[in-house]
């Protein structure tokens, strides 16, 4: 079944429903539940792959996940500029997975529009515990209030850092000084500059991003 699916991988071009139809192959594979489960698992991780988002002007503005990118394409908000070498199958179609999408209408991006969220703080800190310097998967990191909330520490860009559970437990309700811990760097708001740097960092993995990020 794997070989069957590979056939449509060479298809190149913009995403259209017709093109997706043309790429259909082996979607309704009757080959037992084991391979089906494998397929679903592969599909789940594929849907989390990063996709570069360009403004209508081709300016890189964000990184999103395949799942969200495909929703934007289906809504007609964005189109694929570069395609991934993989596809996902729905009941009746195979859809080529985008690697880079572009918004069809220009969107004004305010300089500091990044929402204060767990995801963005982990992104800013590059999934690195700011106390021990260890790099962890998101599931093994928590957010630490540098100045504890019990001491009036706020939930802000400047007071929240990525922290592994071990350091977080060790620190408890103390300041870093009291706990004998040192911050890797002073936490700052997520600026467009940080965001570009991160896009480049992620983009190093994907040749298809290069021409939009390195100029
Ligand atoms: Zn740590």
Coordinates of N, CA and C and ligand atoms in Angstrom, one line a residue:
X1 N 0.8 -1.2 0.0 CA 0.0 0.0 0.0 C 0.9 1.2 0.0
X2 N 2.0 1.2 0.6 CA 2.9 2.3 0.7 C 3.3 2.7 -0.7
X3 N 3.7 1.7 -1.6 CA 4.1 2.0 -2.9 C 3.0 2.7 -3.7
X4 N 1.8 2.2 -3.5 CA 0.6 2.8 -4.1 C 0.5 4.3 -3.9
X5 N 0.7 4.6 -2.6 CA 0.5 6.0 -2.2 C 1.6 6.9 -2.8
X6 N 2.8 6.3 -3.0 CA 3.9 7.1 -3.5 C 3.6 7.7 -4.8
X7 N 2.8 7.0 -5.7 CA 2.6 7.4 -7.0 C 2.2 8.9 -7.2
X8 N 1.4 9.4 -6.3 CA 0.8 10.7 -6.5 C 1.8 11.8 -6.0
X9 N 2.9 11.3 -5.4 CA 3.7 12.3 -4.7 C 4.4 13.2 -5.6
X10 N 4.6 12.8 -6.9 CA 5.3 13.7 -7.8 C 4.5 14.8 -8.3
X11 N 3.2 14.8 -8.1 CA 2.4 15.8 -8.6 C 2.8 17.2 -8.0
X12 N 3.0 18.2 -8.9 CA 3.3 19.5 -8.4 C 2.4 20.6 -8.9
X13 N 2.3 21.6 -8.2 CA 1.4 22.7 -8.7 C 0.6 23.3 -7.5
X14 N -0.2 24.3 -7.9 CA -1.0 24.9 -6.9 C -2.1 24.0 -6.4
X15 N -2.6 24.2 -5.2 CA -3.7 23.4 -4.7 C -5.0 23.8 -5.3
X16 N -5.7 22.8 -5.9 CA -7.0 23.0 -6.4 C -7.8 21.7 -6.1
X17 N -9.1 21.8 -6.0 CA -9.8 20.5 -5.8 C -9.5 19.5 -6.9
X18 N -9.4 20.0 -8.1 CA -9.2 19.1 -9.3 C -7.8 18.4 -9.1
X19 N -6.8 19.3 -8.7 CA -5.5 18.7 -8.5 C -5.5 17.6 -7.4
X20 N -6.3 17.9 -6.4 CA -6.4 17.0 -5.3 C -7.0 15.7 -5.8
X21 N -8.0 15.8 -6.7 CA -8.7 14.7 -7.3 C -7.7 13.9 -8.0
X22 N -6.9 14.6 -8.8 CA -5.9 13.9 -9.7 C -4.9 13.1 -8.8
X23 N -4.7 13.6 -7.6 CA -3.7 13.0 -6.8 C -4.2 11.8 -6.0
X24 N -5.5 11.5 -6.1 CA -6.1 10.4 -5.3 C -5.4 9.1 -5.7
X25 N -5.1 8.3 -4.7 CA -4.5 7.0 -4.9 C -4.6 6.2 -3.7
X26 N -5.0 5.0 -3.8 CA -5.0 4.0 -2.7 C -5.6 4.5 -1.4
X27 N -6.5 5.5 -1.4 CA -7.0 6.0 -0.2 C -7.9 5.0 0.5
X28 N -8.6 4.2 -0.2 CA -9.5 3.2 0.4 C -8.8 1.9 0.4
X29 N -7.7 1.9 1.2 CA -6.9 0.6 1.3 C -7.6 -0.3 2.3
X30 N -7.9 -1.5 1.8 CA -8.6 -2.5 2.7 C -7.6 -3.3 3.5
X31 N -6.4 -2.9 3.6 CA -5.3 -3.7 4.2 C -5.3 -3.7 5.7
X32 N -6.4 -4.1 6.3 CA -6.4 -4.4 7.8 C -6.2 -3.2 8.7
X33 N -6.5 -3.4 10.0 CA -6.5 -2.3 10.9 C -5.1 -1.9 11.3
X34 N -4.1 -2.8 11.3 CA -2.8 -2.4 11.7 C -2.2 -1.3 10.9
X35 N -2.2 -1.5 9.6 CA -1.7 -0.5 8.7 C -2.5 0.8 8.7
X36 N -3.8 0.6 9.0 CA -4.7 1.7 9.1 C -4.3 2.6 10.3
X37 N -4.0 1.9 11.4 CA -3.6 2.7 12.6 C -2.3 3.4 12.4
X38 N -1.4 2.7 11.6 CA -0.1 3.3 11.3 C -0.3 4.6 10.5
X39 N -1.2 4.5 9.6 CA -1.5 5.6 8.7 C -2.1 6.7 9.5
X40 N -3.0 6.4 10.4 CA -3.6 7.5 11.2 C -2.6 8.2 12.1
X41 N -1.6 7.4 12.6 CA -0.6 8.0 13.5 C 0.3 8.9 12.7
X42 N 0.7 8.4 11.5 CA 1.5 9.2 10.6 C 0.8 10.5 10.2
X43 N -0.5 10.3 10.0 CA -1.3 11.5 9.6 C -1.3 12.5 10.7
X44 N -1.5 12.0 11.9 CA -1.6 12.9 13.1 C -0.4 13.8 13.2
X45 N 0.8 13.1 13.0 CA 2.0 13.9 13.2 C 2.3 14.8 12.0
X46 N 1.8 14.4 10.8 CA 2.0 15.2 9.6 C 1.1 16.5 9.8
X47 N 0.0 16.4 10.4 CA -0.9 17.5 10.6 C -0.3 18.6 11.5
X48 N 0.7 18.2 12.3 CA 1.4 19.1 13.2 C 2.6 19.7 12.6
X49 N 3.0 19.3 11.4 CA 4.2 19.8 10.8 C 4.1 21.3 10.6
X50 N 5.2 22.1 10.7 CA 5.1 23.5 10.6 C 4.9 24.0 9.1
X51 N 4.1 25.0 8.9 CA 3.9 25.6 7.6 C 4.2 27.1 7.7
X52 N 5.0 27.6 6.8 CA 5.3 29.0 6.7 C 4.2 29.7 6.1
X53 N 3.7 30.8 6.8 CA 2.6 31.7 6.3 C 3.2 33.0 5.8
X54 N 2.9 33.3 4.5 CA 3.3 34.5 3.9 C 2.1 35.5 3.8
X55 N 2.4 36.7 3.9 CA 1.4 37.7 3.6 C 1.1 37.7 2.1
X56 N 0.1 38.5 1.7 CA -0.2 38.5 0.2 C 1.1 39.1 -0.5
X57 N 1.9 39.8 0.2 CA 3.1 40.4 -0.4 C 4.3 39.5 -0.4
X58 N 4.1 38.3 0.0 CA 5.2 37.3 0.1 C 6.1 37.5 1.3
X59 N 5.7 38.4 2.2 CA 6.5 38.6 3.4 C 6.2 37.5 4.4
X60 N 7.2 36.8 4.9 CA 6.8 35.8 5.9 C 6.3 36.4 7.2
X61 N 5.2 35.9 7.7 CA 4.6 36.5 8.9 C 4.3 35.6 10.0
X62 N 4.3 34.3 9.8 CA 4.0 33.4 10.9 C 4.3 32.0 10.5
X63 N 4.3 31.1 11.5 CA 4.4 29.7 11.3 C 3.2 29.1 11.9
X64 N 2.6 28.2 11.1 CA 1.4 27.5 11.7 C 1.5 26.0 11.4
X65 N 0.5 25.2 11.8 CA 0.6 23.8 11.6 C -0.2 23.4 10.3
X66 N 0.1 22.3 9.7 CA -0.5 21.8 8.5 C -2.0 21.9 8.6
X67 N -2.5 21.4 9.8 CA -4.0 21.4 10.0 C -4.6 22.7 9.8
X68 N -4.1 23.7 10.4 CA -4.6 25.1 10.3 C -4.4 25.7 8.9
X69 N -3.3 25.4 8.3 CA -3.0 25.9 7.0 C -4.0 25.3 6.0
X70 N -4.4 24.0 6.1 CA -5.3 23.4 5.2 C -6.7 24.0 5.4
X71 N -7.0 24.4 6.6 CA -8.3 25.0 6.9 C -8.4 26.4 6.1
X72 N -7.3 27.1 6.2 CA -7.2 28.4 5.6 C -7.3 28.3 4.0
X73 N -6.7 27.2 3.5 CA -6.8 27.0 2.1 C -8.2 26.6 1.7
X74 N -8.9 25.7 2.4 CA -10.2 25.3 2.1 C -11.2 26.4 2.2
X75 N -10.9 27.4 3.1 CA -11.8 28.6 3.3 C -11.5 29.6 2.2
X76 N -10.5 29.4 1.4 CA -10.2 30.3 0.3 C -9.4 31.6 0.8
X77 N -8.9 31.5 2.0 CA -8.2 32.6 2.6 C -6.7 32.6 2.2
X78 N -6.2 31.4 1.9 CA -4.8 31.3 1.5 C -4.7 30.2 0.4
X79 N -3.5 30.3 -0.3 CA -3.2 29.2 -1.3 C -1.8 28.7 -1.0
X80 N -1.6 27.5 -1.5 CA -0.3 26.9 -1.3 C 0.7 27.5 -2.3
X81 N 1.9 27.8 -1.8 CA 2.9 28.3 -2.6 C 4.0 27.2 -2.8
X82 N 4.2 26.4 -1.8 CA 5.1 25.2 -1.9 C 4.4 24.0 -1.2
X83 N 4.6 22.9 -1.8 CA 4.0 21.7 -1.3 C 5.0 20.7 -0.6
X84 N 4.5 20.1 0.4 CA 5.2 19.0 1.1 C 5.2 17.8 0.2
X85 N 6.1 16.9 0.5 CA 6.1 15.6 -0.3 C 5.2 14.6 0.3
X86 N 4.1 15.0 0.9 CA 3.2 14.1 1.5 C 1.8 14.5 1.2
X87 N 0.8 13.7 1.5 CA -0.6 14.0 1.3 C -1.4 13.4 2.4
X88 N -2.6 14.0 2.6 CA -3.5 13.4 3.6 C -4.7 13.0 2.8
X89 N -5.4 11.9 3.3 CA -6.5 11.4 2.6 C -7.8 11.6 3.4
X90 N -8.8 12.2 2.8 CA -10.1 12.3 3.4 C -10.9 11.1 2.8
X91 N -12.2 11.1 3.1 CA -13.0 9.9 2.6 C -12.9 9.8 1.1
X92 N -12.9 10.9 0.3 CA -13.0 10.8 -1.1 C -11.8 11.5 -1.8
X93 N -10.9 12.2 -1.1 CA -9.9 12.9 -1.8 C -8.5 12.7 -1.1
X94 N -7.5 12.9 -1.9 CA -6.1 13.0 -1.4 C -5.7 14.5 -1.5
X95 N -5.2 15.1 -0.4 CA -4.8 16.5 -0.4 C -3.4 16.6 -0.3
X96 N -2.7 17.3 -1.2 CA -1.3 17.5 -1.0 C -1.1 18.5 0.2
X97 N -0.2 18.2 1.0 CA 0.1 19.0 2.3 C 0.9 20.2 1.9
X98 N 0.5 21.4 2.3 CA 1.4 22.6 2.0 C 2.6 22.7 2.9
X99 N 3.6 23.3 2.4 CA 4.8 23.6 3.2 C 4.9 25.1 3.4
X100 N 4.4 25.9 2.4 CA 4.4 27.3 2.5 C 3.0 27.8 1.9
X101 N 2.3 28.6 2.7 CA 1.0 29.1 2.1 C 1.1 30.7 2.1
X102 N 0.3 31.3 1.3 CA 0.2 32.7 1.2 C -1.2 33.2 1.3
X103 N -1.4 34.2 2.1 CA -2.7 34.8 2.3 C -3.1 35.5 1.0
X104 N -4.4 35.4 0.6 CA -4.8 36.0 -0.7 C -5.1 37.5 -0.5
X105 N -5.5 37.9 0.7 CA -5.7 39.3 1.0 C -4.6 39.8 2.0
X106 N -4.1 41.0 1.7 CA -3.0 41.6 2.6 C -3.6 41.8 4.0
X107 N -2.8 41.4 5.0 CA -3.2 41.6 6.4 C -2.2 42.4 7.1
X108 N -2.6 43.5 7.7 CA -1.8 44.4 8.4 C -1.4 43.7 9.7
X109 N -0.1 43.6 10.0 CA 0.4 42.9 11.2 C 1.0 43.9 12.1
X110 N 0.3 44.2 13.3 CA 0.9 45.2 14.2 C 2.2 44.6 14.7
X111 N 3.1 45.6 15.1 CA 4.5 45.2 15.5 C 4.5 44.1 16.6
X112 N 3.7 44.3 17.7 CA 3.7 43.3 18.7 C 2.3 42.7 19.0
X113 N 2.0 41.8 18.0 CA 0.7 41.3 18.1 C 0.6 39.9 18.7
X114 N 1.8 39.4 19.2 CA 1.9 38.1 19.7 C 1.1 38.0 21.0
X115 N 0.2 37.1 21.0 CA -0.6 36.8 22.3 C 0.3 36.2 23.3
X116 N 0.1 36.6 24.5 CA 0.8 35.9 25.6 C 0.2 34.6 25.9
X117 N 0.8 33.5 25.4 CA 0.3 32.2 25.6 C 1.4 31.2 25.9
X118 N 1.0 30.1 26.4 CA 2.0 29.1 26.7 C 2.8 28.7 25.5
X119 N 2.1 28.5 24.4 CA 2.8 28.1 23.1 C 3.8 29.2 22.7
X120 N 3.4 30.5 22.8 CA 4.4 31.5 22.4 C 5.5 31.7 23.3
X121 N 5.3 31.4 24.6 CA 6.4 31.5 25.5 C 7.4 30.4 25.3
X122 N 6.9 29.2 25.0 CA 7.8 28.0 24.7 C 8.5 28.3 23.4
X123 N 7.9 28.9 22.5 CA 8.5 29.3 21.2 C 9.6 30.3 21.4
X124 N 9.3 31.3 22.2 CA 10.3 32.3 22.5 C 11.5 31.7 23.1
X125 N 11.3 30.8 24.1 CA 12.4 30.2 24.8 C 12.9 29.0 24.2
X126 N 12.4 28.7 22.9 CA 12.9 27.6 22.1 C 12.9 26.3 22.9
X127 N 11.8 26.1 23.6 CA 11.6 24.8 24.4 C 12.8 24.5 25.3
X128 N 13.5 25.6 25.7 CA 14.7 25.4 26.6 C 14.3 25.9 28.0
X129 N 14.5 25.0 29.0 CA 14.3 25.4 30.4 C 15.2 26.5 30.7
X130 N 14.7 27.6 31.2 CA 15.5 28.8 31.4 C 16.4 28.8 32.6
X131 N 16.3 27.7 33.4 CA 17.1 27.5 34.5 C 18.2 26.5 34.3
X132 N 17.9 25.3 33.8 CA 19.0 24.3 33.6 C 19.5 24.3 32.2
X133 N 18.8 24.9 31.3 CA 19.3 24.9 29.9 C 19.0 23.7 29.1
X134 N 18.2 22.8 29.7 CA 17.8 21.6 29.0 C 16.7 21.8 27.9
X135 N 16.8 21.1 26.8 CA 15.8 21.3 25.8 C 14.8 20.1 25.9
X136 N 13.5 20.4 26.0 CA 12.5 19.4 26.3 C 11.3 19.5 25.3
X137 N 10.6 18.4 25.0 CA 9.3 18.5 24.3 C 8.4 19.4 25.1
X138 N 7.4 20.0 24.4 CA 6.5 20.9 25.1 C 5.8 20.3 26.2
X139 N 5.5 19.0 26.1 CA 4.7 18.3 27.1 C 5.5 18.2 28.4
X140 N 6.8 18.3 28.4 CA 7.7 18.2 29.6 C 8.1 19.5 30.1
X141 N 7.5 20.6 29.6 CA 7.8 21.9 30.1 C 6.6 22.6 30.7
X142 N 6.8 23.4 31.7 CA 5.7 24.2 32.3 C 6.1 25.7 32.2
X143 N 5.3 26.6 32.6 CA 5.6 28.0 32.7 C 5.9 28.3 34.1
X144 N 7.0 29.0 34.3 CA 7.4 29.4 35.7 C 7.3 30.9 35.8
X145 N 6.6 31.4 36.9 CA 6.6 32.8 37.2 C 7.9 33.1 37.9
X146 N 8.8 33.9 37.3 CA 10.1 34.1 37.8 C 10.0 34.7 39.2
X147 N 9.2 35.8 39.4 CA 8.8 36.3 40.7 C 7.4 35.6 40.9
X148 N 7.4 34.7 42.0 CA 6.1 34.0 42.2 C 4.9 34.8 42.3
X149 N 3.8 34.3 41.9 CA 2.5 35.0 42.0 C 2.2 35.4 43.4
X150 N 2.6 34.6 44.4 CA 2.4 34.9 45.8 C 3.1 36.1 46.3
X151 N 4.2 36.5 45.5 CA 4.9 37.7 45.8 C 4.6 38.9 44.9
X152 N 3.5 38.7 44.2 CA 3.0 39.8 43.4 C 3.5 39.7 42.0
X153 N 4.2 38.6 41.6 CA 4.7 38.4 40.2 C 3.5 38.3 39.2
X154 N 3.6 39.1 38.1 CA 2.5 39.1 37.2 C 2.7 38.0 36.1
X155 N 1.6 37.7 35.4 CA 1.7 36.8 34.3 C 1.9 37.7 33.1
X156 N 3.2 37.9 32.8 CA 3.6 38.8 31.7 C 4.8 38.2 30.9
X157 N 5.1 38.7 29.8 CA 6.2 38.3 29.0 C 7.5 38.3 29.8
X158 N 7.6 39.4 30.6 CA 8.8 39.6 31.4 C 8.9 38.7 32.6
X159 N 7.8 38.1 33.0 CA 7.9 37.3 34.3 C 7.5 35.8 34.1
X160 N 7.3 35.4 32.8 CA 7.0 34.0 32.6 C 8.2 33.4 31.7
X161 N 8.6 32.2 32.1 CA 9.7 31.5 31.3 C 9.3 30.0 31.2
X162 N 9.9 29.4 30.1 CA 9.8 28.0 30.0 C 10.6 27.3 31.1
X163 N 10.1 26.3 31.7 CA 10.8 25.7 32.8 C 10.5 24.2 32.9
X164 N 11.5 23.3 33.1 CA 11.2 21.9 33.2 C 10.6 21.6 34.5
X165 N 9.9 20.5 34.7 CA 9.2 20.2 35.9 C 10.2 20.1 37.1
X166 N 11.4 19.6 36.8 CA 12.4 19.4 37.9 C 12.8 20.7 38.5
X167 N 13.1 21.7 37.6 CA 13.5 23.0 38.1 C 12.4 23.7 38.8
X168 N 11.2 23.5 38.2 CA 10.0 24.2 38.7 C 9.7 23.7 40.1
X169 N 9.8 22.3 40.3 CA 9.6 21.8 41.7 C 10.7 22.3 42.6
X170 N 11.9 22.3 42.2 CA 13.0 22.8 43.0 C 12.9 24.2 43.4
X171 N 12.4 25.0 42.5 CA 12.2 26.4 42.8 C 11.1 26.7 43.8
X172 N 10.0 26.0 43.6 CA 8.9 26.2 44.4 C 8.4 27.7 44.4
X173 N 8.1 28.2 45.6 CA 7.5 29.5 45.7 C 8.6 30.5 46.0
X174 N 9.7 30.4 45.4 CA 10.8 31.3 45.7 C 11.3 32.0 44.5
X175 N 12.0 33.1 44.7 CA 12.6 33.8 43.5 C 13.8 32.9 43.1
X176 N 14.4 33.2 41.9 CA 15.5 32.4 41.4 C 16.7 32.6 42.4
X177 N 16.9 33.8 42.9 CA 18.0 34.1 43.8 C 17.9 33.2 45.1
X178 N 16.7 33.2 45.6 CA 16.5 32.4 46.8 C 16.7 30.9 46.6
X179 N 16.3 30.5 45.4 CA 16.4 29.0 45.1 C 17.8 28.7 44.5
X180 N 18.7 29.7 44.4 CA 20.0 29.4 43.9 C 20.0 29.1 42.4
X181 N 19.0 29.6 41.7 CA 18.9 29.4 40.2 C 19.2 30.7 39.5
X182 N 19.8 30.5 38.3 CA 20.1 31.7 37.5 C 19.3 31.6 36.1
X183 N 18.7 32.7 35.7 CA 18.0 32.7 34.4 C 19.0 32.7 33.3
X184 N 18.7 31.9 32.3 CA 19.6 31.9 31.1 C 19.7 33.2 30.4
X185 N 18.5 33.9 30.3 CA 18.5 35.3 29.8 C 17.3 36.0 30.3
X186 N 17.3 37.3 30.2 CA 16.2 38.1 30.7 C 15.0 37.9 29.7
X187 N 13.9 37.5 30.3 CA 12.7 37.3 29.4 C 12.2 38.6 28.8
X188 N 11.9 38.5 27.5 CA 11.5 39.7 26.8 C 10.2 39.4 26.0
X189 N 9.5 40.4 25.7 CA 8.3 40.2 24.8 C 8.7 39.6 23.5
X190 N 7.7 38.9 22.9 CA 7.9 38.3 21.6 C 7.8 39.3 20.5
X191 N 8.9 39.8 19.9 CA 8.8 40.8 18.9 C 8.8 40.1 17.5
X192 N 8.5 40.9 16.5 CA 8.6 40.5 15.1 C 10.0 40.0 14.8
X193 N 11.0 40.7 15.4 CA 12.4 40.3 15.2 C 12.6 38.8 15.7
X194 N 12.2 38.6 16.9 CA 12.3 37.2 17.5 C 11.6 36.2 16.6
X195 N 10.4 36.6 16.1 CA 9.6 35.8 15.3 C 10.3 35.4 14.0
X196 N 11.0 36.4 13.4 CA 11.7 36.1 12.1 C 12.9 35.2 12.4
X197 N 13.6 35.4 13.5 CA 14.7 34.5 13.8 C 14.2 33.1 14.0
X198 N 13.1 33.0 14.6 CA 12.5 31.6 14.9 C 12.1 31.0 13.5
X199 N 11.5 31.8 12.7 CA 11.1 31.2 11.4 C 12.3 30.7 10.6
X200 N 13.4 31.5 10.7 CA 14.6 31.0 10.0 C 15.2 29.8 10.6
X201 N 15.1 29.7 12.0 CA 15.6 28.5 12.7 C 14.8 27.3 12.2
X202 N 13.5 27.4 12.2 CA 12.6 26.3 11.8 C 12.8 26.0 10.3
X203 N 13.0 27.1 9.5 CA 13.1 27.0 8.1 C 14.4 26.3 7.6
X204 N 15.4 26.2 8.5 CA 16.6 25.5 8.1 C 16.3 24.1 7.7
X205 N 15.2 23.5 8.3 CA 14.9 22.1 8.0 C 14.3 22.0 6.7
X206 N 13.7 23.0 6.1 CA 12.9 22.9 5.0 C 13.4 23.8 3.8
X207 N 13.9 23.1 2.8 CA 14.5 23.8 1.6 C 13.4 24.7 1.0
X208 N 12.2 24.3 1.1 CA 11.1 25.1 0.4 C 10.9 26.4 1.0
X209 N 11.3 26.6 2.3 CA 11.1 27.9 3.0 C 12.2 28.9 2.6
X210 N 13.3 28.4 2.2 CA 14.5 29.2 2.1 C 14.3 30.5 1.3
X211 N 13.8 30.4 0.1 CA 13.7 31.6 -0.7 C 12.8 32.7 -0.1
X212 N 12.0 32.3 0.8 CA 11.1 33.4 1.4 C 11.8 34.0 2.7
X213 N 12.7 33.3 3.2 CA 13.3 33.7 4.5 C 14.7 34.2 4.4
X214 N 15.5 33.7 3.5 CA 16.9 34.2 3.4 C 17.0 35.0 2.1
X215 N 17.1 36.3 2.3 CA 17.2 37.2 1.1 C 18.1 38.3 1.4
Ligands
LIG1 ZN1 15.3 22.8 34.1

